[in-house]
Amino acid sequence: MDDELKELYQQVILDHNKNPRNFRVTDPHTHDAEGYNPLCGDQVHIYLRLKDDIIEDISFTGNGCAISKSSASLMTTLLKGKTPAEAEEIFNRFHELVAGKSDELPDLEALGKLAVFAGIKEFPMRVKCASLAWHTYHSAVKDYGSTVTTE
Ligand code: ZN
């Protein structure tokens, strides 16, 4: 990844950390879950309201490092308005990206803003920070009937 791109990504992370989107409690919400990453001390609480198979609203509260917070913030902006099935697809793409399971270059265009986390697999400790919000979202909706992928 070239330096200019890296810098741009860093700015997105810093921006979401400073001004997190949807940092509040969804009221009323139909699903919620709490997540904790003991390696870093990140805590996140995800709230969402599902209506007619659409994620009508999704939000988060919590405390954590810049990576965990910006990841949760980005996630809420990406999942709002999606169906749980679409959210699942985005989750899978994100997971492949940060876990680095595939050697192929990820399709950065399809990932959109998620590509911000493309460099994170070089920092295994940080992968947990970045994926915390996603796993917490997952446990919030697992009783909903979407397909749950375990690690
Ligand atoms: Zn962290």
PDB file of C-alpha atoms and ligand atoms in Angstrom:
ATOM      1  CA  MET A   1       0.000   0.000   0.000  1.00  0.00           C
ATOM      2  CA  ASP A   2       1.490   3.363  -0.868  1.00  0.00           C
ATOM      3  CA  ASP A   3       2.111   5.958   1.810  1.00  0.00           C
ATOM      4  CA  GLU A   4      -0.455   8.394   0.555  1.00  0.00           C
ATOM      5  CA  LEU A   5      -3.182   5.793   0.838  1.00  0.00           C
ATOM      6  CA  LYS A   6      -1.963   4.763   4.263  1.00  0.00           C
ATOM      7  CA  GLU A   7      -2.125   8.324   5.442  1.00  0.00           C
ATOM      8  CA  LEU A   8      -5.615   8.743   4.099  1.00  0.00           C
ATOM      9  CA  TYR A   9      -6.711   5.613   5.937  1.00  0.00           C
ATOM     10  CA  GLN A  10      -5.105   6.829   9.125  1.00  0.00           C
ATOM     11  CA  GLN A  11      -7.053  10.048   8.832  1.00  0.00           C
ATOM     12  CA  VAL A  12     -10.325   8.165   8.471  1.00  0.00           C
ATOM     13  CA  ILE A  13      -9.559   6.181  11.618  1.00  0.00           C
ATOM     14  CA  LEU A  14      -8.621   9.303  13.561  1.00  0.00           C
ATOM     15  CA  ASP A  15     -11.716  11.101  12.341  1.00  0.00           C
ATOM     16  CA  HIS A  16     -14.061   8.283  13.360  1.00  0.00           C
ATOM     17  CA  ASN A  17     -12.316   8.040  16.707  1.00  0.00           C
ATOM     18  CA  LYS A  18     -12.706  11.736  17.377  1.00  0.00           C
ATOM     19  CA  ASN A  19     -16.221  12.061  15.975  1.00  0.00           C
ATOM     20  CA  PRO A  20     -17.748   8.603  16.246  1.00  0.00           C
ATOM     21  CA  ARG A  21     -20.906   8.145  14.177  1.00  0.00           C
ATOM     22  CA  ASN A  22     -24.007   6.723  15.822  1.00  0.00           C
ATOM     23  CA  PHE A  23     -22.403   6.875  19.258  1.00  0.00           C
ATOM     24  CA  ARG A  24     -25.605   6.554  21.286  1.00  0.00           C
ATOM     25  CA  VAL A  25     -28.221   4.048  22.372  1.00  0.00           C
ATOM     26  CA  THR A  26     -30.797   3.073  19.731  1.00  0.00           C
ATOM     27  CA  ASP A  27     -34.157   3.648  21.349  1.00  0.00           C
ATOM     28  CA  PRO A  28     -36.106   1.481  21.039  1.00  0.00           C
ATOM     29  CA  HIS A  29     -33.849  -1.380  19.977  1.00  0.00           C
ATOM     30  CA  THR A  30     -34.749  -4.978  19.196  1.00  0.00           C
ATOM     31  CA  HIS A  31     -31.274  -6.463  19.636  1.00  0.00           C
ATOM     32  CA  ASP A  32     -28.174  -5.610  21.587  1.00  0.00           C
ATOM     33  CA  ALA A  33     -24.987  -7.234  22.813  1.00  0.00           C
ATOM     34  CA  GLU A  34     -21.874  -6.384  24.735  1.00  0.00           C
ATOM     35  CA  GLY A  35     -18.355  -7.162  23.639  1.00  0.00           C
ATOM     36  CA  TYR A  36     -15.039  -7.033  25.445  1.00  0.00           C
ATOM     37  CA  ASN A  37     -11.512  -7.389  24.180  1.00  0.00           C
ATOM     38  CA  PRO A  38      -9.349  -8.234  27.213  1.00  0.00           C
ATOM     39  CA  LEU A  39      -6.114  -7.909  25.229  1.00  0.00           C
ATOM     40  CA  CYS A  40      -6.604  -4.194  24.857  1.00  0.00           C
ATOM     41  CA  GLY A  41      -9.401  -3.376  27.297  1.00  0.00           C
ATOM     42  CA  ASP A  42     -11.864  -2.354  24.574  1.00  0.00           C
ATOM     43  CA  GLN A  43     -15.521  -2.424  25.534  1.00  0.00           C
ATOM     44  CA  VAL A  44     -18.389  -1.984  23.128  1.00  0.00           C
ATOM     45  CA  HIS A  45     -22.145  -2.236  23.336  1.00  0.00           C
ATOM     46  CA  ILE A  46     -23.996  -2.582  20.037  1.00  0.00           C
ATOM     47  CA  TYR A  47     -27.685  -1.718  19.689  1.00  0.00           C
ATOM     48  CA  LEU A  48     -29.871  -2.219  16.663  1.00  0.00           C
ATOM     49  CA  ARG A  49     -33.447  -2.122  15.566  1.00  0.00           C
ATOM     50  CA  LEU A  50     -34.553  -4.630  12.981  1.00  0.00           C
ATOM     51  CA  LYS A  51     -37.760  -3.895  11.162  1.00  0.00           C
ATOM     52  CA  ASP A  52     -39.107  -5.755   8.132  1.00  0.00           C
ATOM     53  CA  ASP A  53     -35.738  -7.477   7.676  1.00  0.00           C
ATOM     54  CA  ILE A  54     -33.892  -4.147   7.510  1.00  0.00           C
ATOM     55  CA  ILE A  55     -31.422  -2.782  10.019  1.00  0.00           C
ATOM     56  CA  GLU A  56     -33.374   0.391  10.563  1.00  0.00           C
ATOM     57  CA  ASP A  57     -30.963   1.772  13.111  1.00  0.00           C
ATOM     58  CA  ILE A  58     -27.680   0.650  14.615  1.00  0.00           C
ATOM     59  CA  SER A  59     -25.524   2.380  17.191  1.00  0.00           C
ATOM     60  CA  PHE A  60     -22.879   1.766  19.793  1.00  0.00           C
ATOM     61  CA  THR A  61     -21.539   2.934  23.107  1.00  0.00           C
ATOM     62  CA  GLY A  62     -18.388   1.971  24.930  1.00  0.00           C
ATOM     63  CA  ASN A  63     -14.776   2.717  25.595  1.00  0.00           C
ATOM     64  CA  GLY A  64     -11.712   1.630  23.773  1.00  0.00           C
ATOM     65  CA  CYS A  65      -8.709   2.415  21.648  1.00  0.00           C
ATOM     66  CA  ALA A  66      -8.899   4.406  18.413  1.00  0.00           C
ATOM     67  CA  ILE A  67      -9.028   1.277  16.277  1.00  0.00           C
ATOM     68  CA  SER A  68     -11.908  -0.336  18.139  1.00  0.00           C
ATOM     69  CA  LYS A  69     -13.897   2.866  18.288  1.00  0.00           C
ATOM     70  CA  SER A  70     -13.415   3.842  14.659  1.00  0.00           C
ATOM     71  CA  SER A  71     -14.187   0.305  13.553  1.00  0.00           C
ATOM     72  CA  ALA A  72     -17.472   0.321  15.475  1.00  0.00           C
ATOM     73  CA  SER A  73     -18.297   3.755  14.091  1.00  0.00           C
ATOM     74  CA  LEU A  74     -17.582   2.716  10.495  1.00  0.00           C
ATOM     75  CA  MET A  75     -19.527  -0.493  10.970  1.00  0.00           C
ATOM     76  CA  THR A  76     -22.673   1.348  12.026  1.00  0.00           C
ATOM     77  CA  THR A  77     -22.500   3.591   8.956  1.00  0.00           C
ATOM     78  CA  LEU A  78     -22.059   0.554   6.711  1.00  0.00           C
ATOM     79  CA  LEU A  79     -24.778  -1.639   8.184  1.00  0.00           C
ATOM     80  CA  LYS A  80     -27.530   0.922   8.598  1.00  0.00           C
ATOM     81  CA  GLY A  81     -30.247   0.281   6.025  1.00  0.00           C
ATOM     82  CA  LYS A  82     -28.926  -3.164   5.105  1.00  0.00           C
ATOM     83  CA  THR A  83     -30.619  -6.520   5.545  1.00  0.00           C
ATOM     84  CA  PRO A  84     -28.996  -8.950   7.980  1.00  0.00           C
ATOM     85  CA  ALA A  85     -27.951 -11.072   4.984  1.00  0.00           C
ATOM     86  CA  GLU A  86     -26.187  -8.124   3.364  1.00  0.00           C
ATOM     87  CA  ALA A  87     -24.569  -7.295   6.683  1.00  0.00           C
ATOM     88  CA  GLU A  88     -23.327 -10.853   6.866  1.00  0.00           C
ATOM     89  CA  GLU A  89     -21.623 -10.489   3.500  1.00  0.00           C
ATOM     90  CA  ILE A  90     -19.923  -7.276   4.571  1.00  0.00           C
ATOM     91  CA  PHE A  91     -18.833  -8.976   7.794  1.00  0.00           C
ATOM     92  CA  ASN A  92     -17.297 -11.851   5.850  1.00  0.00           C
ATOM     93  CA  ARG A  93     -15.384  -9.497   3.582  1.00  0.00           C
ATOM     94  CA  PHE A  94     -14.138  -7.549   6.574  1.00  0.00           C
ATOM     95  CA  HIS A  95     -13.093 -10.713   8.344  1.00  0.00           C
ATOM     96  CA  GLU A  96     -11.142 -11.950   5.343  1.00  0.00           C
ATOM     97  CA  LEU A  97      -9.466  -8.594   5.101  1.00  0.00           C
ATOM     98  CA  VAL A  98      -8.291  -8.296   8.694  1.00  0.00           C
ATOM     99  CA  ALA A  99      -7.597 -11.957   9.300  1.00  0.00           C
ATOM    100  CA  GLY A 100      -5.656 -12.087   6.052  1.00  0.00           C
ATOM    101  CA  LYS A 101      -6.809 -15.571   5.181  1.00  0.00           C
ATOM    102  CA  SER A 102      -6.576 -15.010   1.494  1.00  0.00           C
ATOM    103  CA  ASP A 103      -3.280 -14.102  -0.142  1.00  0.00           C
ATOM    104  CA  GLU A 104      -5.113 -12.367  -2.906  1.00  0.00           C
ATOM    105  CA  LEU A 105      -5.284  -8.628  -2.785  1.00  0.00           C
ATOM    106  CA  PRO A 106      -8.702  -7.731  -1.408  1.00  0.00           C
ATOM    107  CA  ASP A 107     -11.139  -6.023  -3.706  1.00  0.00           C
ATOM    108  CA  LEU A 108     -10.659  -2.590  -2.164  1.00  0.00           C
ATOM    109  CA  GLU A 109     -13.369  -1.043  -4.234  1.00  0.00           C
ATOM    110  CA  ALA A 110     -16.017  -3.484  -3.056  1.00  0.00           C
ATOM    111  CA  LEU A 111     -14.856  -2.940   0.510  1.00  0.00           C
ATOM    112  CA  GLY A 112     -15.321   0.780   0.299  1.00  0.00           C
ATOM    113  CA  LYS A 113     -14.416   2.462   3.555  1.00  0.00           C
ATOM    114  CA  LEU A 114     -13.645  -0.860   5.167  1.00  0.00           C
ATOM    115  CA  ALA A 115     -10.452  -0.840   3.137  1.00  0.00           C
ATOM    116  CA  VAL A 116      -9.199   1.502   5.828  1.00  0.00           C
ATOM    117  CA  PHE A 117      -8.387  -1.630   7.810  1.00  0.00           C
ATOM    118  CA  ALA A 118      -6.507  -3.334   4.985  1.00  0.00           C
ATOM    119  CA  GLY A 119      -3.142  -2.823   6.685  1.00  0.00           C
ATOM    120  CA  ILE A 120      -4.208  -4.149  10.035  1.00  0.00           C
ATOM    121  CA  LYS A 121      -3.309  -7.782   9.575  1.00  0.00           C
ATOM    122  CA  GLU A 122       0.310  -6.720   9.961  1.00  0.00           C
ATOM    123  CA  PHE A 123      -0.602  -6.018  13.589  1.00  0.00           C
ATOM    124  CA  PRO A 124      -2.217  -9.174  15.000  1.00  0.00           C
ATOM    125  CA  MET A 125      -2.943  -7.530  18.357  1.00  0.00           C
ATOM    126  CA  ARG A 126      -4.968  -4.891  16.581  1.00  0.00           C
ATOM    127  CA  VAL A 127      -7.099  -7.343  14.630  1.00  0.00           C
ATOM    128  CA  LYS A 128      -9.093  -8.049  17.803  1.00  0.00           C
ATOM    129  CA  CYS A 129      -9.645  -4.342  18.293  1.00  0.00           C
ATOM    130  CA  ALA A 130     -10.904  -3.920  14.750  1.00  0.00           C
ATOM    131  CA  SER A 131     -13.163  -6.959  14.764  1.00  0.00           C
ATOM    132  CA  LEU A 132     -14.663  -6.516  18.247  1.00  0.00           C
ATOM    133  CA  ALA A 133     -17.648  -4.463  17.071  1.00  0.00           C
ATOM    134  CA  TRP A 134     -18.354  -6.937  14.283  1.00  0.00           C
ATOM    135  CA  HIS A 135     -18.336  -9.965  16.542  1.00  0.00           C
ATOM    136  CA  THR A 136     -20.538  -8.098  18.980  1.00  0.00           C
ATOM    137  CA  TYR A 137     -22.973  -7.233  16.202  1.00  0.00           C
ATOM    138  CA  HIS A 138     -22.946 -10.913  15.326  1.00  0.00           C
ATOM    139  CA  SER A 139     -23.830 -12.073  18.784  1.00  0.00           C
ATOM    140  CA  ALA A 140     -26.602  -9.468  18.915  1.00  0.00           C
ATOM    141  CA  VAL A 141     -28.323 -10.865  15.831  1.00  0.00           C
ATOM    142  CA  LYS A 142     -27.449 -14.532  16.154  1.00  0.00           C
ATOM    143  CA  ASP A 143     -30.904 -15.358  17.438  1.00  0.00           C
ATOM    144  CA  TYR A 144     -32.450 -13.606  14.473  1.00  0.00           C
ATOM    145  CA  GLY A 145     -31.955 -16.351  11.920  1.00  0.00           C
ATOM    146  CA  SER A 146     -29.161 -14.958   9.817  1.00  0.00           C
ATOM    147  CA  THR A 147     -26.356 -17.404   9.161  1.00  0.00           C
ATOM    148  CA  VAL A 148     -23.682 -17.123  11.783  1.00  0.00           C
ATOM    149  CA  THR A 149     -20.123 -17.831  10.783  1.00  0.00           C
ATOM    150  CA  THR A 150     -17.877 -18.901  13.574  1.00  0.00           C
ATOM    151  CA  GLU A 151     -14.182 -18.211  13.440  1.00  0.00           C
TER     152      GLU A 151
HETATM  153 ZN    ZN B   1      -8.024  -1.922  21.150  1.00  0.00          ZN
END
